[in-house]
Short mmCIF file of C-alpha atoms in Angstrom, two decimals:
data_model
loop_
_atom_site.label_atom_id
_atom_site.label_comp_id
_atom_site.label_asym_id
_atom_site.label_seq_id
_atom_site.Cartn_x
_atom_site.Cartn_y
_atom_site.Cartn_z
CA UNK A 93 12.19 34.05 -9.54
CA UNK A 94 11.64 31.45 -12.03
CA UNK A 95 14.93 30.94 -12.75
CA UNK A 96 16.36 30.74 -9.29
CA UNK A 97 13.74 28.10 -9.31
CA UNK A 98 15.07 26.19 -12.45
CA UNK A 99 18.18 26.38 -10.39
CA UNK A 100 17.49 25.07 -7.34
CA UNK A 101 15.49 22.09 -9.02
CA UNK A 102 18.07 21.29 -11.46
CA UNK A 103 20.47 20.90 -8.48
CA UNK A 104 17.94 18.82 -6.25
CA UNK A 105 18.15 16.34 -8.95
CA UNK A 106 21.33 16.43 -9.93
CA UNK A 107 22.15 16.19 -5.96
CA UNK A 108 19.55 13.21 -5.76
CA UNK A 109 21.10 11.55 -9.03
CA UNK A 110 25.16 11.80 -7.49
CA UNK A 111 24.15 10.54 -4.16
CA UNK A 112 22.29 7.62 -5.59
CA UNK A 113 25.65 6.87 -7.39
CA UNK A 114 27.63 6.95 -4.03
CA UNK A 115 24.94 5.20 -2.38
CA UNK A 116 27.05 2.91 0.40
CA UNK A 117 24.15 -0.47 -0.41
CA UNK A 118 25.62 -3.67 -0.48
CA UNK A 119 26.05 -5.40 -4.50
CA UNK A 120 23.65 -8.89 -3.89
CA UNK A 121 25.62 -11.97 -3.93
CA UNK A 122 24.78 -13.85 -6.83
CA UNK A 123 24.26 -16.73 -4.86
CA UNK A 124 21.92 -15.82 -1.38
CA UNK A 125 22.19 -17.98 1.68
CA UNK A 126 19.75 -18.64 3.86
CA UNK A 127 18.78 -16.49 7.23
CA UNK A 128 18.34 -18.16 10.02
CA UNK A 129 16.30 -15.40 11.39
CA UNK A 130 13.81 -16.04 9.32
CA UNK A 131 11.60 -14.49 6.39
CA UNK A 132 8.43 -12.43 6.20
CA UNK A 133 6.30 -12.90 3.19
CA UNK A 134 2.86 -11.21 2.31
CA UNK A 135 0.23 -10.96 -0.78
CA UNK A 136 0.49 -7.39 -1.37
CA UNK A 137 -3.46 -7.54 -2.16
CA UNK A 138 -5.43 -4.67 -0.83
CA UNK A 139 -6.32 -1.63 -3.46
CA UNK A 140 -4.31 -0.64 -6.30
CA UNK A 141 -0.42 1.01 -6.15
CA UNK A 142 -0.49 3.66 -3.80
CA UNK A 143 -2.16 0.65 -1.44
CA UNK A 144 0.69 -1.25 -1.72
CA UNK A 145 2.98 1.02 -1.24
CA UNK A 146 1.58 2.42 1.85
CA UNK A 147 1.47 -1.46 2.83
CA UNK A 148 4.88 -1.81 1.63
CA UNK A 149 6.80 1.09 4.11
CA UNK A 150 4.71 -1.05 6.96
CA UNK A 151 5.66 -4.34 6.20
CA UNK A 152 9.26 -3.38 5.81
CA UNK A 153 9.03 -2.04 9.25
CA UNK A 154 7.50 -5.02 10.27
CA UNK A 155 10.27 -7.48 8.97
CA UNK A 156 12.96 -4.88 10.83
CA UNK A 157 10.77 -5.31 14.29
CA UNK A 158 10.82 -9.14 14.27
CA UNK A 159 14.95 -9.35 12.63
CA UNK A 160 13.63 -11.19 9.49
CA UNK A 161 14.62 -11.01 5.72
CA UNK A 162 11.44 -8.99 3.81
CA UNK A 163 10.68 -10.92 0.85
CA UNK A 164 10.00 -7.97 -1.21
CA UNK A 165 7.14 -9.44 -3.35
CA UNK A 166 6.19 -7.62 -6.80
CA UNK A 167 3.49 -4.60 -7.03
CA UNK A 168 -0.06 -5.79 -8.55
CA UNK A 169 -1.21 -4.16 -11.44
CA UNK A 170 -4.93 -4.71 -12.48
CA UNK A 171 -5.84 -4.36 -15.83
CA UNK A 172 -10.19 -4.21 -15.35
CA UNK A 173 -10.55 -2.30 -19.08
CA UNK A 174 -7.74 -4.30 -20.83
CA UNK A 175 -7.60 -7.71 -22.10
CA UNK A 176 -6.74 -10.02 -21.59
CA UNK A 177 -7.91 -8.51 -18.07
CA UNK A 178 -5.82 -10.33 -15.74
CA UNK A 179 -3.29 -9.21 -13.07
CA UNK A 180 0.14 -8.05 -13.79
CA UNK A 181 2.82 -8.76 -11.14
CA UNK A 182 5.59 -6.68 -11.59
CA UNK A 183 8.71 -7.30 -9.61
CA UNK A 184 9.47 -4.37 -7.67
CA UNK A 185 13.17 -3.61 -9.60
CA UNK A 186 11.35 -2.69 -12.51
CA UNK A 187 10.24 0.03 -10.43
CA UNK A 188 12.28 0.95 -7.72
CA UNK A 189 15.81 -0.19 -6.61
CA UNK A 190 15.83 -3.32 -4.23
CA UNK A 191 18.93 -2.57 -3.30
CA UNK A 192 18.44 1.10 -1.83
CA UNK A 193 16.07 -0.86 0.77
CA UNK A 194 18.76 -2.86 2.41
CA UNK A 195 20.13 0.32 3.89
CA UNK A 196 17.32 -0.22 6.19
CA UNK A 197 16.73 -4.08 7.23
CA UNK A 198 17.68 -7.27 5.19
CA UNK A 199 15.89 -7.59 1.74
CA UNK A 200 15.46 -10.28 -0.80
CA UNK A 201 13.23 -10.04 -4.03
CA UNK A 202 10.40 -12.73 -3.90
CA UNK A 203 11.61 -14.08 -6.73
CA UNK A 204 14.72 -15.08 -5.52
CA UNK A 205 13.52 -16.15 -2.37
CA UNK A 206 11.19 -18.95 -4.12
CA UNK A 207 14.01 -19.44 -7.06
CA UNK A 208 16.94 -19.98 -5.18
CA UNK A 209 16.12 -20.23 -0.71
CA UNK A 210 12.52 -22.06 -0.94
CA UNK A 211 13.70 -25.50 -2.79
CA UNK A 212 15.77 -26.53 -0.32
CA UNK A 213 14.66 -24.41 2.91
CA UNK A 214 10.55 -24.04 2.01
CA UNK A 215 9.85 -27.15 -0.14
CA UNK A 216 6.25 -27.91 -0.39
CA UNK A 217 4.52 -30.23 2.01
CA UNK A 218 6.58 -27.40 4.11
CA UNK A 219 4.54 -24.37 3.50
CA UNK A 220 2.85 -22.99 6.31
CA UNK A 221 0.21 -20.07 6.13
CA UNK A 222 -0.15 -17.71 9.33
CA UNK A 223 -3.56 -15.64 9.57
CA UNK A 224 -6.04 -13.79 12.36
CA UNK A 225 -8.95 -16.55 13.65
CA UNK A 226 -11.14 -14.09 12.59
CA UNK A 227 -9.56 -14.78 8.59
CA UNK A 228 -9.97 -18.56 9.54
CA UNK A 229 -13.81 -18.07 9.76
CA UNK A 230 -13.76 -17.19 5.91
CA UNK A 231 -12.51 -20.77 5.10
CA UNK A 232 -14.89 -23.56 5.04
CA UNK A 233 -13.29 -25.58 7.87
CA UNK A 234 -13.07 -22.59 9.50
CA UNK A 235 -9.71 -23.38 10.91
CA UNK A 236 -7.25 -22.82 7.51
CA UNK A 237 -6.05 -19.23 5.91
CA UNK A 238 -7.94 -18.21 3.32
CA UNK A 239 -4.80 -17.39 1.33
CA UNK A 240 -5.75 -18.14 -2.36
CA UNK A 241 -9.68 -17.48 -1.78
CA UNK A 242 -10.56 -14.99 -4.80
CA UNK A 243 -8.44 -12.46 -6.59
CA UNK A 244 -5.84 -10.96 -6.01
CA UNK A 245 -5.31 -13.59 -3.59
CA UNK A 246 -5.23 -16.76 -5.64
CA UNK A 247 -3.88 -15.48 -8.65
CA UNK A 248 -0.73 -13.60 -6.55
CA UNK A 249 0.10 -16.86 -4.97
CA UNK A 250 -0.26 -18.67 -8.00
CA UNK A 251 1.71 -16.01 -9.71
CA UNK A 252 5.33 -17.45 -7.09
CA UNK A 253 4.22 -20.97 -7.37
CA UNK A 254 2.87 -21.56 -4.05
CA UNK A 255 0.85 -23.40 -2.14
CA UNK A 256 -0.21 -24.48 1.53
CA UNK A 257 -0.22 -27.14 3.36
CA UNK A 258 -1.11 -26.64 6.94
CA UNK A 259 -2.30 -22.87 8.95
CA UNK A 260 -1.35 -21.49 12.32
CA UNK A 261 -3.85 -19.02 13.59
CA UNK A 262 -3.37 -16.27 15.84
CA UNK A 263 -5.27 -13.75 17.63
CA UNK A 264 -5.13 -10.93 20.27
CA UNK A 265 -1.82 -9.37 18.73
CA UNK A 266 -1.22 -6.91 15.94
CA UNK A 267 1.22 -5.65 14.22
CA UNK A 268 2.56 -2.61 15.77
CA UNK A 269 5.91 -2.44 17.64
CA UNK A 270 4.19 -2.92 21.26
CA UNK A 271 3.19 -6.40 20.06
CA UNK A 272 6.89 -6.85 19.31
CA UNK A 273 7.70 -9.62 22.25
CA UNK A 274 4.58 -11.63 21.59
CA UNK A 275 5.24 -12.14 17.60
CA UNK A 276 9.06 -12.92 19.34
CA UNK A 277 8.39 -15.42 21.79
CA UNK A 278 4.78 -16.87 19.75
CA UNK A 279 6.85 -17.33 16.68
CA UNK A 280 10.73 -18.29 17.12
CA UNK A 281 12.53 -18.52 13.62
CA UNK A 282 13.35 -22.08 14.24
CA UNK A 283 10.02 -23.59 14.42
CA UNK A 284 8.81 -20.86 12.43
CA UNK A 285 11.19 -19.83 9.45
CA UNK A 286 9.06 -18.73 7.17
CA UNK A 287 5.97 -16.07 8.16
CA UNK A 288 3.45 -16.61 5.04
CA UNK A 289 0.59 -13.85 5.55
CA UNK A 290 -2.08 -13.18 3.48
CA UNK A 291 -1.87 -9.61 3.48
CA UNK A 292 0.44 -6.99 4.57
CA UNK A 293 1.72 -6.56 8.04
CA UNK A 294 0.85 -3.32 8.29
CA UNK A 295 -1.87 -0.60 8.78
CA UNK A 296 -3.42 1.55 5.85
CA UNK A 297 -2.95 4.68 5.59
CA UNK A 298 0.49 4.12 6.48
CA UNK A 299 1.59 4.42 10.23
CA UNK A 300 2.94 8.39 10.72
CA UNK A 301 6.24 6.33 12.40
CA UNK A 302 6.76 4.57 9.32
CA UNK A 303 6.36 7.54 6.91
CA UNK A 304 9.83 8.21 6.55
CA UNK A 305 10.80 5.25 5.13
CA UNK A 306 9.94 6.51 2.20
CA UNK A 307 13.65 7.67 2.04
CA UNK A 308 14.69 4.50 1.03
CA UNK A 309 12.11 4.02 -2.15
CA UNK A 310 14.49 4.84 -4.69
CA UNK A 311 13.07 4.86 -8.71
CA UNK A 312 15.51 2.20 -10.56
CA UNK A 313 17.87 3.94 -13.37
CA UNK A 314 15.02 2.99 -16.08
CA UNK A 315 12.21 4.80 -14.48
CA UNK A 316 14.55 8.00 -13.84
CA UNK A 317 16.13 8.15 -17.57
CA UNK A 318 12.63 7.85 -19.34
CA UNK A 319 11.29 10.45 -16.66
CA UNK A 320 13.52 12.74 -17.07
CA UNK A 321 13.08 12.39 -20.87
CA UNK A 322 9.83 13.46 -20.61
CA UNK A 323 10.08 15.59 -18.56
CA UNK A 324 12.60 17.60 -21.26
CA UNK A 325 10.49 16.42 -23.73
CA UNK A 326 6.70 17.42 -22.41
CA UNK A 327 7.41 20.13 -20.09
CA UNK A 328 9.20 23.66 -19.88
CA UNK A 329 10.53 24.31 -16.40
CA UNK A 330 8.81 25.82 -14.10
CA UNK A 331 5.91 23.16 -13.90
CA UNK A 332 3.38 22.69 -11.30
CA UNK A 333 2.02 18.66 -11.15
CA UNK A 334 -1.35 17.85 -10.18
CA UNK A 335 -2.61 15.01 -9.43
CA UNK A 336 -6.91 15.05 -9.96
CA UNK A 337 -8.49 11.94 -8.59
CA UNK A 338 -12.80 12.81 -9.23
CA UNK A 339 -13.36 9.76 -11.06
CA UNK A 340 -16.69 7.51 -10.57
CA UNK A 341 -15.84 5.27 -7.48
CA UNK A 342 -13.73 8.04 -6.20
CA UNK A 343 -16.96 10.20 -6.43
CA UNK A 344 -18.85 7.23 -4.88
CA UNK A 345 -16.35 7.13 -1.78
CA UNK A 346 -16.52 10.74 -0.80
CA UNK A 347 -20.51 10.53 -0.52
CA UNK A 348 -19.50 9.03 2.57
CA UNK A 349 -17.76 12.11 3.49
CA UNK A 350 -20.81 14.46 2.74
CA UNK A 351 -22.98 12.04 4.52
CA UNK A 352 -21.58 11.98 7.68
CA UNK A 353 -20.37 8.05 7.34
CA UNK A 354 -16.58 9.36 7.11
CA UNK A 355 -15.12 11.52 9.51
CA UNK A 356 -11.76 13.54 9.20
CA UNK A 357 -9.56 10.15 9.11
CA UNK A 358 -10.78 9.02 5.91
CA UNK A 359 -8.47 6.95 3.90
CA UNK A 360 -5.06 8.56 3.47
CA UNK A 361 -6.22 12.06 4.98
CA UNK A 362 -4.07 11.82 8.25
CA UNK A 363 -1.09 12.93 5.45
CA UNK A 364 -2.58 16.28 5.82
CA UNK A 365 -4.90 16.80 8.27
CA UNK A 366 -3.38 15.22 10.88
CA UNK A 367 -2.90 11.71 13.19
CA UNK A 368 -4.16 12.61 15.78
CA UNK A 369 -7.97 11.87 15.57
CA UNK A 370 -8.63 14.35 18.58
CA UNK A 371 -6.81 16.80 17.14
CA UNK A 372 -7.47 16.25 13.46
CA UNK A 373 -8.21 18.99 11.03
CA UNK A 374 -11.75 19.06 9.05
CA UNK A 375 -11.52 17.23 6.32
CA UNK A 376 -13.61 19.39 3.77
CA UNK A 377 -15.37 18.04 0.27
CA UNK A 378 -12.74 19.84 -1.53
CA UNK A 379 -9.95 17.63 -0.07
CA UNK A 380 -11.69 14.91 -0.78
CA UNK A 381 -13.43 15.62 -4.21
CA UNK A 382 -12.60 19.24 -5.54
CA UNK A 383 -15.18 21.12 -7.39
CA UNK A 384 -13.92 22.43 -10.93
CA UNK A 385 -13.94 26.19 -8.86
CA UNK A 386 -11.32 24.44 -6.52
CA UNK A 387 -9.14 22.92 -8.89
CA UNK A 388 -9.33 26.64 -11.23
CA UNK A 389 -8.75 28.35 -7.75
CA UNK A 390 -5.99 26.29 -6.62
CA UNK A 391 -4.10 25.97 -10.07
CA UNK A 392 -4.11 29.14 -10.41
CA UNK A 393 -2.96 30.33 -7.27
CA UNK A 394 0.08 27.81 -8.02
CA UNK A 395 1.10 28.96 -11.74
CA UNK A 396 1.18 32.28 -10.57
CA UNK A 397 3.08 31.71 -7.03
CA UNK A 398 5.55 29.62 -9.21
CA UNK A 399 5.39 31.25 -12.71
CA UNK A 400 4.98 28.14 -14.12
CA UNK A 401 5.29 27.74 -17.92
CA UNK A 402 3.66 23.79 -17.75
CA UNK A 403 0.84 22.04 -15.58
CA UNK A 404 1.64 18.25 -15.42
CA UNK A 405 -1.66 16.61 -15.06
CA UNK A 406 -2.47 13.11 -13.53
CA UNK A 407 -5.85 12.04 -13.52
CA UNK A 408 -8.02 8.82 -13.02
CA UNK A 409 -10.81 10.59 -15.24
CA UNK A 410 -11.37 14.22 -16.68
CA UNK A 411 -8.18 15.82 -17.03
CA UNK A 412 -10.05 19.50 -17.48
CA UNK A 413 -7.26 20.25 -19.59
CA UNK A 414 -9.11 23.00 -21.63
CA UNK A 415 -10.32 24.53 -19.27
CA UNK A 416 -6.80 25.19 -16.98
CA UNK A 417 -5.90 26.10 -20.98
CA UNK A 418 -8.79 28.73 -20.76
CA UNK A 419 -7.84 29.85 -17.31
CA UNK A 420 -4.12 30.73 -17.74
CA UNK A 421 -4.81 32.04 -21.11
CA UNK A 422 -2.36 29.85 -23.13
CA UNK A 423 0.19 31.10 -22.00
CA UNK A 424 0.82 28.02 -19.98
CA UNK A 425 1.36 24.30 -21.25
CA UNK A 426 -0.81 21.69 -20.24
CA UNK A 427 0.35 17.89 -20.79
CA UNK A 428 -0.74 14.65 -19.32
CA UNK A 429 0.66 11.36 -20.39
CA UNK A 430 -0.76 9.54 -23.62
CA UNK A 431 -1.54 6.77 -22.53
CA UNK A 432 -0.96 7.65 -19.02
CA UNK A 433 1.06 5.01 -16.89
CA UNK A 434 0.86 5.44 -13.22
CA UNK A 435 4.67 4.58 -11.93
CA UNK A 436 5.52 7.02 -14.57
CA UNK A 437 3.01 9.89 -13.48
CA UNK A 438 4.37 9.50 -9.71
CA UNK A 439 7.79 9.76 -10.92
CA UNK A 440 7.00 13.68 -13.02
CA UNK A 441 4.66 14.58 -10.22
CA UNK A 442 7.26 14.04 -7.81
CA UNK A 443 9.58 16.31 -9.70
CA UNK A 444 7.18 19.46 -9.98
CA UNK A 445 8.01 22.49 -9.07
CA UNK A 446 5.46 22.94 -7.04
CA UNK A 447 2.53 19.62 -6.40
CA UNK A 448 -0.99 20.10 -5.90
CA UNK A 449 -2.39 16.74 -4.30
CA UNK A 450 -5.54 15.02 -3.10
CA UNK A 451 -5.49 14.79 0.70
CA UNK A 452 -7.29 11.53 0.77
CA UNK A 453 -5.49 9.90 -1.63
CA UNK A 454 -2.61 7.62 -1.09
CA UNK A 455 -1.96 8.00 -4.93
CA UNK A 456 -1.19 11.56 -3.95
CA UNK A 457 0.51 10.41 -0.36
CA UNK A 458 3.14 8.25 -2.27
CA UNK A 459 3.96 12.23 -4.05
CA UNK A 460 3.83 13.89 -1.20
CA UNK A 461 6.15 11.72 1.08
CA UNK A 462 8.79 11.47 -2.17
CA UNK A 463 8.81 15.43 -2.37
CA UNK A 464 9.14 15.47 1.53
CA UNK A 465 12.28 13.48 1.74
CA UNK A 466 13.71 15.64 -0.93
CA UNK A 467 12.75 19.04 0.56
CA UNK A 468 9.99 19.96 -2.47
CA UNK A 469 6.93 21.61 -2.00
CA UNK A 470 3.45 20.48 -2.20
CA UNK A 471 -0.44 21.08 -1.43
CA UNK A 472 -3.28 19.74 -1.04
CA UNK A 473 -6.90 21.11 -3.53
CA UNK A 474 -8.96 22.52 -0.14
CA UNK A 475 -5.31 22.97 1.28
CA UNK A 476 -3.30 25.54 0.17
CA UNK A 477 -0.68 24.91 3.27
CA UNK A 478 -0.41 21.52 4.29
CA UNK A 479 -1.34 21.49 8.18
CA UNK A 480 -3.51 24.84 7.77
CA UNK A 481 -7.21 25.21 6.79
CA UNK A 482 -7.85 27.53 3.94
CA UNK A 483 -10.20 29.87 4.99
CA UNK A 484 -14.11 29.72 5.13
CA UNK A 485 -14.13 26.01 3.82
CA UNK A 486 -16.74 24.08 5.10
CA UNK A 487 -17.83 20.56 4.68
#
């Protein structure tokens, strides 16, 4: 069993790696002209990665609904516990391929937009921000977009060299498609060429319409040769990933759970128990915050179903290594990433064998909706079958 499931995991990547090759995306001119459609551009600055990236699949979406270019703008990475303890902006190639996303809609990085389009097309004393009234209110003439009010804010827009000269506020429309004719007729491209938000155009947890465009988040060549290296070099094949997310403020944020303040659409738990609130699935303390029982229980349930030899583990805290050691008897390796980078955690979780995940965590969506688009299995601590609730759990 194990080694028909070496097998059929060596050839899911090998597939994924060819068809990457023979991938149809246009090569990017090295000169870009401008789009008289227009351009969407956002601060991606709500919550750390898997925040953005839930953002992200929404705001692409977005750009596609209203025919403009995406400015793809770079992820934010906070650095609280290490000096010089200020923001990172990381372009998103360093990450992920821009150019798998133009098999969708029309791309550009933000970097090249303000490089080489917004000299000529945005100049300043030409930058207009867009934002809700109800932003406006946070500004002190009440009337401009609080775009560069605090951080990540300031420091993001800072980051691209911008600033604002004027607002346009708007109110009674969203973002979703049925708002499509207002943002249309509201907003032409002509008098309007550049959309400067201060946030994403998009909902959180990501939209369930908008969930498959995950497909076209594709890891650049960098992140998939020094995963795969340590993957050979850390793990032995089969390995179940987990991903354990019981640090302090996660702790904090499911005492809203066990209080009653949070109901079964908490945070990214749609993902598995389901969108539709009437319908929805109880979302149990165990999905949200797994006791050390749970995560022994569920792990292994998993090493055995899978006969792993590894257990990949991501964590924002305790790892529990030792004890998972003590529980499968040594007999199974346990490794987690010294010192642990996130992008590079996603990227081995997504290539488990089998993934264990935390149903209210878009950390653990981001996983999930990777393994999904390539077919791979995965679970949720409190969920042994995504969809289906274990038995006798109770909040």
């Amino acid at each position: 069993m194990a080694v028909k499931q070496q097998a059929r995991h060596a050839l899911t990547v090998a597939s994924l790696l060819l068809a990457l090759l023979h991938q149809p995306w246009r090569t990017f001119a090295a000169e870009l002209t401008w789009d008289p459609s227009g351009y969407v551009l956002y601060c991606p600055c709500m919550g750390r990665f898997g925040n953005q990236a839930d953002h992200f699949l929404g705001s692409l979406a977005f750009a596609k609904m209203l025919n403009r270019t995406l400015a793809v703008p770079p992820w934010i990475v906070y650095r609280h516990n290490t000096p010089p303890y200020t923001n990172v902006h990381v372009p998103y190639s360093e990450f992920f391929q821009l150019e798998a996303l133009s098999a969708y809609h029309r791309i550009v990085s933000l970097e090249d937009f303000m490089e080489k389009l917004a000299p000529k097309h945005w100049p300043p004393s030409q930058r207009t921000a867009y934002c809700f009234e109800t932003a406006a209110q946070r500004s002190s003439d009440k009337k401009s977009c609080p775009m560069k009010d605090g951080n990540p804010f300031g420091p993001f827009w800072d980051h691209v060299g911008v600033d604002f000269d004027a607002s346009v506020l708007y109110a009674g429309i969203s973002f979703s498609a049925h708002h499509q004719p207002q943002w249309m007729k509201r907003f032409p491209p002509l008098e309007n060429p550049v959309l400067a938000l201060p946030g994403a155009p998009a909902q959180f947890p990501v939209a369930e319409e908008h969930v498959g465009l995950q497909r076209f988040v594709v890891w650049s060549n960098k992140m998939m040769e020094e995963g795969e290296k340590h993957i050979a070099s850390l793990l032995t094949r089969p390995y179940v990933g987990i991903h354990l997310r019981i640090g302090v403020d996660w702790q904090n944020a499911c005492k809203m759970l066990k209080s009653g303040e949070a109901g079964p659409h908490f945070m990214a738990s749609p993902q598995c128990v389901g969108y539709n609130r009437q319908k929805a699935l109880p979302l149990t303390m165990n999905m949200c915050l797994p006791e050390l029982g749970e995560i022994r229980r569920a792990v292994k349930l998993w090493a055995k179903r899978t006969s792993a030899r590894s257990i990949f583990i991501a964590t924002d805290s305790e790892s529990h290594s030792v004890e998972i050691e003590k529980l499968l008897k040594g007999k199974v390796k346990v490794v987690s990433l010294t010192p642990d980078s996130a992008q590079m955690d996603l990227y081995i979780l997504g290539r488990a064998d089998h993934f264990i995940g935390n149903c209210v965590s878009s950390f653990s969506a981001f996983v999930k909706r990777e393994r999904d688009v390539h077919g791979l299995p995965s679970s949720f601590f409190g969920m042994d079958q995504p969809g289906v609730s274990n038995p006798k759990e109770e909040l």
